[in-house]
Amino acid sequence: MAQIDGLPPLSDVIRNHELSAKKSLGQNFLLDLNLTAKIARQAGDLSGCDVLEVGPGPGGLTRGLLAEGARRVLAVEKDPRCLPALAEITAAYPGQLQVIEGDALEINPLEHLTPPIRVAANLPYNVGTELLVRWLTPKDWPPFWQSLTLMFQREVAERIVAAPGSKKYGRLALLAQWRADARIVMELPPEAFVPAPKVHSAVVHLTALEKPRFEADAAVLSRVVGAAFNQRRKMLRAALKVVGPEIEDHLRAAGIPPTERAEQVSLEAFCALAREIARS
Ligand code: SAM
């Protein structure tokens, strides 16, 4: 196996620092540095970018990002056991890696990053979707990031890139495709991880568009598609009752038959509905 840096193999790092994987933290580690370098390459040209990484763990993807030439990496890790292993990487790449111990859901990384910024992560499954939705739904656009390169369970990755009418089409597809281009760039079998999870995984690459495909308020759109797909088998006039008593009027004004089901409705029509609701 080709060396990507002068640091010890990840299996040694894990053994030396006794990093037995914790299920509660969604820990499934990547140990093949050629694979982590390949994932890092999917993030695009990193040379002039700061990279935000969530959950570096023993540092496999972190080392991939640095070996692929990232200007700086800011890594946010919740598990303090990983910090000594990450400190060895910081020492090998002086001034290029900053590690923050903490919960990515609570930390604001922006004060430590300089644009342009890309995000790359083998996300902990328990917080991955929550983080993605946050990154996709800021009030203002473009967001702080240029691109997101994220590992998910394959099932979640397929929901992000799903087209209208498909069973997997829902809130994640709409929010991702509203203001970004999203595609699956790699698939990984369970054996790529230690310990092996029960499911396949996939890397999704999202590029932020300059402006949204259709105008809408992020909070209203997010609430509407959340409610619509929460009861996806119901007609929209029933599923969206929670949004307000005038929902049938809003649906008609947006050109959506109130008897339609959510998975038949296009992104453009959902954005029109969000505008109608915001106007009222
Ligand atoms: N990046 C490493 C790799 O590819 O081998 C580890 C990936 S592992 C799937 C997820 C990592 O996220 C773990 O190191 C875990 O401790 C960390 N983690 C879990 N929840 C977190 C949170 N809320 N904030 C930051 N890190 C978290």
Short mmCIF file of C-alpha atoms and ligand atoms in Angstrom, two decimals:
data_model
loop_
_atom_site.label_atom_id
_atom_site.label_comp_id
_atom_site.label_asym_id
_atom_site.label_seq_id
_atom_site.Cartn_x
_atom_site.Cartn_y
_atom_site.Cartn_z
CA MET A 1 0.00 0.00 0.00
CA ALA A 2 1.40 3.41 -0.98
CA GLN A 3 2.24 5.76 1.89
CA ILE A 4 0.42 9.08 1.82
CA ASP A 5 2.42 10.55 4.71
CA GLY A 6 5.15 9.63 7.16
CA LEU A 7 2.75 8.87 10.01
CA PRO A 8 2.05 5.36 11.35
CA PRO A 9 -0.64 3.13 9.76
CA LEU A 10 -4.11 3.75 11.21
CA SER A 11 -4.34 0.25 12.69
CA ASP A 12 -1.24 1.13 14.81
CA VAL A 13 -2.74 4.49 15.76
CA ILE A 14 -5.91 2.79 16.96
CA ARG A 15 -3.97 0.17 18.91
CA ASN A 16 -1.49 2.66 20.44
CA HIS A 17 -4.27 4.99 21.60
CA GLU A 18 -6.73 2.20 22.52
CA LEU A 19 -9.47 3.64 20.34
CA SER A 20 -12.04 0.86 20.52
CA ALA A 21 -15.06 2.03 18.50
CA LYS A 22 -18.05 3.38 20.43
CA LYS A 23 -21.44 2.72 18.90
CA SER A 24 -23.03 5.63 20.77
CA LEU A 25 -20.75 8.03 18.85
CA GLY A 26 -21.42 6.38 15.47
CA GLN A 27 -17.80 5.26 15.25
CA ASN A 28 -17.01 3.22 12.13
CA PHE A 29 -13.44 4.03 11.18
CA LEU A 30 -11.79 4.07 7.76
CA LEU A 31 -8.33 2.51 8.01
CA ASP A 32 -7.20 2.53 4.38
CA LEU A 33 -5.34 5.79 3.73
CA ASN A 34 -5.53 5.33 -0.04
CA LEU A 35 -9.30 5.21 0.32
CA THR A 36 -9.42 8.31 2.54
CA ALA A 37 -7.19 10.16 0.04
CA LYS A 38 -9.61 9.12 -2.72
CA ILE A 39 -12.56 10.49 -0.70
CA ALA A 40 -10.59 13.71 -0.13
CA ARG A 41 -10.09 14.04 -3.90
CA GLN A 42 -13.86 13.98 -4.41
CA ALA A 43 -13.97 17.29 -2.50
CA GLY A 44 -12.24 19.07 -5.41
CA ASP A 45 -9.16 21.28 -5.38
CA LEU A 46 -8.35 21.82 -1.71
CA SER A 47 -5.13 23.78 -2.17
CA GLY A 48 -6.63 27.23 -1.64
CA CYS A 49 -9.34 26.14 0.80
CA ASP A 50 -10.01 25.72 4.48
CA VAL A 51 -11.74 22.40 5.12
CA LEU A 52 -14.18 21.74 7.94
CA GLU A 53 -14.18 18.10 9.01
CA VAL A 54 -16.71 16.78 11.51
CA GLY A 55 -15.71 13.68 13.47
CA PRO A 56 -12.06 13.06 12.51
CA GLY A 57 -11.81 10.07 14.91
CA PRO A 58 -8.30 8.57 14.59
CA GLY A 59 -7.67 10.88 11.62
CA GLY A 60 -7.87 8.76 8.46
CA LEU A 61 -9.84 11.28 6.40
CA THR A 62 -7.98 14.17 8.06
CA ARG A 63 -4.71 12.74 6.76
CA GLY A 64 -6.28 12.25 3.34
CA LEU A 65 -7.39 15.89 3.23
CA LEU A 66 -3.95 17.17 4.29
CA ALA A 67 -2.09 14.85 1.91
CA GLU A 68 -4.34 16.11 -0.91
CA GLY A 69 -3.13 19.63 -0.19
CA ALA A 70 -5.80 21.30 1.95
CA ARG A 71 -4.64 24.77 2.99
CA ARG A 72 -6.01 24.19 6.52
CA VAL A 73 -8.26 21.63 8.19
CA LEU A 74 -10.49 22.43 11.15
CA ALA A 75 -11.60 19.17 12.74
CA VAL A 76 -14.37 18.99 15.36
CA GLU A 77 -14.34 15.79 17.43
CA LYS A 78 -16.60 14.88 20.34
CA ASP A 79 -14.57 11.94 21.65
CA PRO A 80 -11.64 13.18 23.81
CA ARG A 81 -9.93 9.78 23.45
CA CYS A 82 -9.09 10.74 19.83
CA LEU A 83 -7.23 13.94 20.68
CA PRO A 84 -3.74 12.45 21.30
CA ALA A 85 -3.87 10.64 17.94
CA LEU A 86 -4.95 13.86 16.22
CA ALA A 87 -2.15 15.79 17.97
CA GLU A 88 0.37 13.59 16.12
CA ILE A 89 -1.12 14.74 12.80
CA THR A 90 -1.04 18.39 13.94
CA ALA A 91 2.68 17.96 14.66
CA ALA A 92 3.30 16.45 11.22
CA TYR A 93 1.48 19.32 9.45
CA PRO A 94 2.49 22.43 11.45
CA GLY A 95 -0.04 25.27 11.24
CA GLN A 96 -2.39 23.28 9.00
CA LEU A 97 -4.58 21.29 11.38
CA GLN A 98 -6.67 22.72 14.21
CA VAL A 99 -8.66 20.29 16.34
CA ILE A 100 -11.58 21.40 18.47
CA GLU A 101 -12.99 19.04 21.05
CA GLY A 102 -16.76 19.32 21.19
CA ASP A 103 -20.15 18.57 19.70
CA ALA A 104 -20.47 19.71 16.07
CA LEU A 105 -24.15 20.45 16.72
CA GLU A 106 -23.19 23.05 19.32
CA ILE A 107 -19.97 24.58 18.01
CA ASN A 108 -19.86 27.47 15.55
CA PRO A 109 -16.83 26.63 13.41
CA LEU A 110 -17.00 29.81 11.35
CA GLU A 111 -14.92 31.88 13.70
CA HIS A 112 -12.00 29.52 13.00
CA LEU A 113 -12.32 29.33 9.20
CA THR A 114 -11.33 31.59 6.31
CA PRO A 115 -13.19 31.36 2.96
CA PRO A 116 -13.21 29.63 0.58
CA ILE A 117 -14.42 26.76 2.74
CA ARG A 118 -15.24 23.18 1.84
CA VAL A 119 -16.76 20.59 4.18
CA ALA A 120 -15.65 16.95 4.11
CA ALA A 121 -16.64 14.29 6.61
CA ASN A 122 -17.32 10.66 7.31
CA LEU A 123 -20.25 11.74 9.41
CA PRO A 124 -21.42 10.08 12.59
CA TYR A 125 -24.73 8.53 11.50
CA ASN A 126 -26.62 9.86 14.50
CA VAL A 127 -26.00 13.53 13.65
CA GLY A 128 -25.33 13.41 9.87
CA THR A 129 -28.82 14.29 8.62
CA GLU A 130 -29.28 17.03 11.20
CA LEU A 131 -26.00 18.68 10.18
CA LEU A 132 -26.79 18.39 6.47
CA VAL A 133 -30.19 20.06 6.92
CA ARG A 134 -28.58 22.88 8.91
CA TRP A 135 -25.94 23.43 6.20
CA LEU A 136 -28.67 23.48 3.54
CA THR A 137 -31.12 25.82 5.25
CA PRO A 138 -29.37 29.03 6.34
CA LYS A 139 -31.52 32.12 5.82
CA ASP A 140 -29.07 33.70 3.37
CA TRP A 141 -27.45 32.14 0.31
CA PRO A 142 -24.71 31.41 -0.79
CA PRO A 143 -23.76 29.63 2.46
CA PHE A 144 -20.38 29.60 4.20
CA TRP A 145 -19.37 26.47 2.25
CA GLN A 146 -18.55 25.97 -1.43
CA SER A 147 -19.06 22.22 -1.34
CA LEU A 148 -20.00 19.38 1.02
CA THR A 149 -18.41 15.95 0.54
CA LEU A 150 -20.12 13.66 3.00
CA MET A 151 -20.32 9.96 3.78
CA PHE A 152 -23.79 8.66 4.59
CA GLN A 153 -25.55 5.34 4.79
CA ARG A 154 -26.31 4.54 1.13
CA GLU A 155 -30.04 4.77 1.85
CA VAL A 156 -29.66 8.39 3.06
CA ALA A 157 -27.38 9.26 0.11
CA GLU A 158 -30.06 7.98 -2.27
CA ARG A 159 -32.66 10.14 -0.54
CA ILE A 160 -30.49 13.23 -1.07
CA VAL A 161 -30.20 12.74 -4.85
CA ALA A 162 -33.72 11.28 -5.45
CA ALA A 163 -35.95 12.59 -8.26
CA PRO A 164 -39.67 13.51 -7.90
CA GLY A 165 -42.01 10.54 -8.12
CA SER A 166 -39.47 8.13 -6.63
CA LYS A 167 -40.06 6.45 -3.27
CA LYS A 168 -36.92 8.08 -1.87
CA TYR A 169 -37.94 11.62 -2.90
CA GLY A 170 -38.64 13.75 0.17
CA ARG A 171 -37.48 16.58 2.39
CA LEU A 172 -33.76 15.80 1.99
CA ALA A 173 -33.93 15.72 -1.84
CA LEU A 174 -35.89 18.96 -1.99
CA LEU A 175 -33.68 20.88 0.41
CA ALA A 176 -30.49 19.56 -1.21
CA GLN A 177 -31.57 20.19 -4.80
CA TRP A 178 -33.15 23.58 -4.11
CA ARG A 179 -29.85 25.42 -3.65
CA ALA A 180 -27.17 22.86 -4.57
CA ASP A 181 -26.14 20.27 -7.14
CA ALA A 182 -26.00 16.87 -5.45
CA ARG A 183 -24.58 13.60 -6.72
CA ILE A 184 -23.30 10.29 -5.37
CA VAL A 185 -19.58 10.07 -6.17
CA MET A 186 -18.51 6.85 -4.40
CA GLU A 187 -20.09 3.74 -2.91
CA LEU A 188 -18.43 1.79 -0.13
CA PRO A 189 -19.18 -1.72 1.16
CA PRO A 190 -19.49 -2.39 4.91
CA GLU A 191 -16.01 -4.02 4.95
CA ALA A 192 -14.39 -0.63 4.19
CA PHE A 193 -15.00 0.30 7.85
CA VAL A 194 -13.87 -1.00 11.22
CA PRO A 195 -16.11 -2.18 12.71
CA ALA A 196 -18.18 -2.99 9.60
CA PRO A 197 -21.65 -1.41 9.81
CA LYS A 198 -24.72 -3.43 8.75
CA VAL A 199 -25.37 -1.23 5.71
CA HIS A 200 -23.58 0.05 2.61
CA SER A 201 -22.33 3.64 2.57
CA ALA A 202 -21.98 6.29 -0.11
CA VAL A 203 -20.23 9.64 -0.51
CA VAL A 204 -22.39 12.54 -1.68
CA HIS A 205 -20.85 15.67 -3.17
CA LEU A 206 -22.94 18.83 -3.04
CA THR A 207 -21.90 22.08 -4.71
CA ALA A 208 -23.60 25.29 -3.58
CA LEU A 209 -25.35 27.15 -6.40
CA GLU A 210 -24.81 30.91 -6.69
CA LYS A 211 -28.51 31.39 -5.98
CA PRO A 212 -31.49 29.11 -5.27
CA ARG A 213 -33.19 27.47 -8.27
CA PHE A 214 -36.48 29.07 -7.17
CA GLU A 215 -37.20 31.80 -4.67
CA ALA A 216 -38.50 30.76 -1.23
CA ASP A 217 -37.92 31.39 2.45
CA ALA A 218 -35.73 28.57 3.81
CA ALA A 219 -37.60 28.20 7.10
CA VAL A 220 -41.05 28.13 5.44
CA LEU A 221 -39.95 25.71 2.71
CA SER A 222 -38.32 23.43 5.27
CA ARG A 223 -41.48 23.42 7.43
CA VAL A 224 -43.78 22.77 4.46
CA VAL A 225 -41.81 19.91 2.94
CA GLY A 226 -41.26 18.45 6.42
CA ALA A 227 -45.03 18.35 7.03
CA ALA A 228 -45.85 17.19 3.48
CA PHE A 229 -43.53 14.17 3.62
CA ASN A 230 -44.22 13.38 7.25
CA GLN A 231 -47.53 11.98 6.02
CA ARG A 232 -46.48 11.23 2.46
CA ARG A 233 -49.38 8.88 1.69
CA LYS A 234 -52.01 11.50 2.53
CA MET A 235 -53.35 14.11 0.13
CA LEU A 236 -51.54 17.40 0.62
CA ARG A 237 -54.62 19.23 1.92
CA ALA A 238 -54.69 16.74 4.82
CA ALA A 239 -50.92 16.39 5.33
CA LEU A 240 -50.49 20.17 5.40
CA LYS A 241 -53.38 20.98 7.73
CA VAL A 242 -50.79 21.66 10.44
CA VAL A 243 -49.45 24.57 8.36
CA GLY A 244 -52.68 26.57 8.70
CA PRO A 245 -56.42 26.66 7.98
CA GLU A 246 -56.02 28.29 4.53
CA ILE A 247 -53.80 25.57 3.13
CA GLU A 248 -56.25 24.57 0.35
CA ASP A 249 -56.26 28.16 -0.96
CA HIS A 250 -52.48 28.33 -0.83
CA LEU A 251 -52.16 25.01 -2.68
CA ARG A 252 -54.50 26.22 -5.44
CA ALA A 253 -52.70 29.58 -5.68
CA ALA A 254 -49.42 27.69 -6.12
CA GLY A 255 -50.98 25.58 -8.89
CA ILE A 256 -50.95 22.34 -6.84
CA PRO A 257 -54.16 20.25 -6.73
CA PRO A 258 -55.03 19.85 -2.99
CA THR A 259 -55.63 16.13 -3.61
CA GLU A 260 -52.03 15.62 -4.86
CA ARG A 261 -49.56 13.59 -2.83
CA ALA A 262 -46.21 15.08 -1.83
CA GLU A 263 -44.03 12.81 -3.92
CA GLN A 264 -45.68 14.01 -7.15
CA VAL A 265 -44.95 17.68 -6.44
CA SER A 266 -41.92 19.34 -8.03
CA LEU A 267 -39.39 21.54 -6.29
CA GLU A 268 -40.65 24.52 -8.28
CA ALA A 269 -44.23 23.94 -7.06
CA PHE A 270 -43.13 23.51 -3.41
CA CYS A 271 -41.23 26.81 -3.65
CA ALA A 272 -44.35 28.51 -5.08
CA LEU A 273 -46.35 27.10 -2.16
CA ALA A 274 -43.77 28.37 0.36
CA ARG A 275 -44.02 31.85 -1.22
CA GLU A 276 -47.83 31.79 -0.97
CA ILE A 277 -47.65 30.79 2.70
CA ALA A 278 -45.02 33.42 3.48
CA ARG A 279 -47.16 36.12 1.79
CA SER A 280 -50.25 35.38 3.90
N1 SAM B 1 -13.45 10.37 10.26
C1 SAM B 1 -13.16 9.12 10.90
C2 SAM B 1 -12.99 8.05 9.86
O1 SAM B 1 -13.40 8.29 8.72
O2 SAM B 1 -12.43 7.00 10.17
C3 SAM B 1 -14.24 8.73 11.90
C4 SAM B 1 -15.63 8.63 11.36
S1 SAM B 1 -16.82 7.99 12.48
C5 SAM B 1 -18.06 7.45 11.35
C6 SAM B 1 -17.63 9.43 13.18
C7 SAM B 1 -16.78 10.29 14.11
O3 SAM B 1 -17.59 11.40 14.58
C8 SAM B 1 -16.30 9.61 15.36
O4 SAM B 1 -14.93 9.90 15.55
C9 SAM B 1 -17.14 10.20 16.51
O5 SAM B 1 -16.48 10.22 17.74
C10 SAM B 1 -17.40 11.59 15.97
N2 SAM B 1 -18.65 12.22 16.48
C11 SAM B 1 -19.81 11.64 16.84
N3 SAM B 1 -20.73 12.54 17.20
C12 SAM B 1 -20.13 13.76 17.06
C13 SAM B 1 -20.56 15.10 17.26
N4 SAM B 1 -21.79 15.38 17.68
N5 SAM B 1 -19.68 16.11 17.02
C14 SAM B 1 -18.41 15.84 16.60
N6 SAM B 1 -17.95 14.58 16.38
C15 SAM B 1 -18.80 13.56 16.60
#
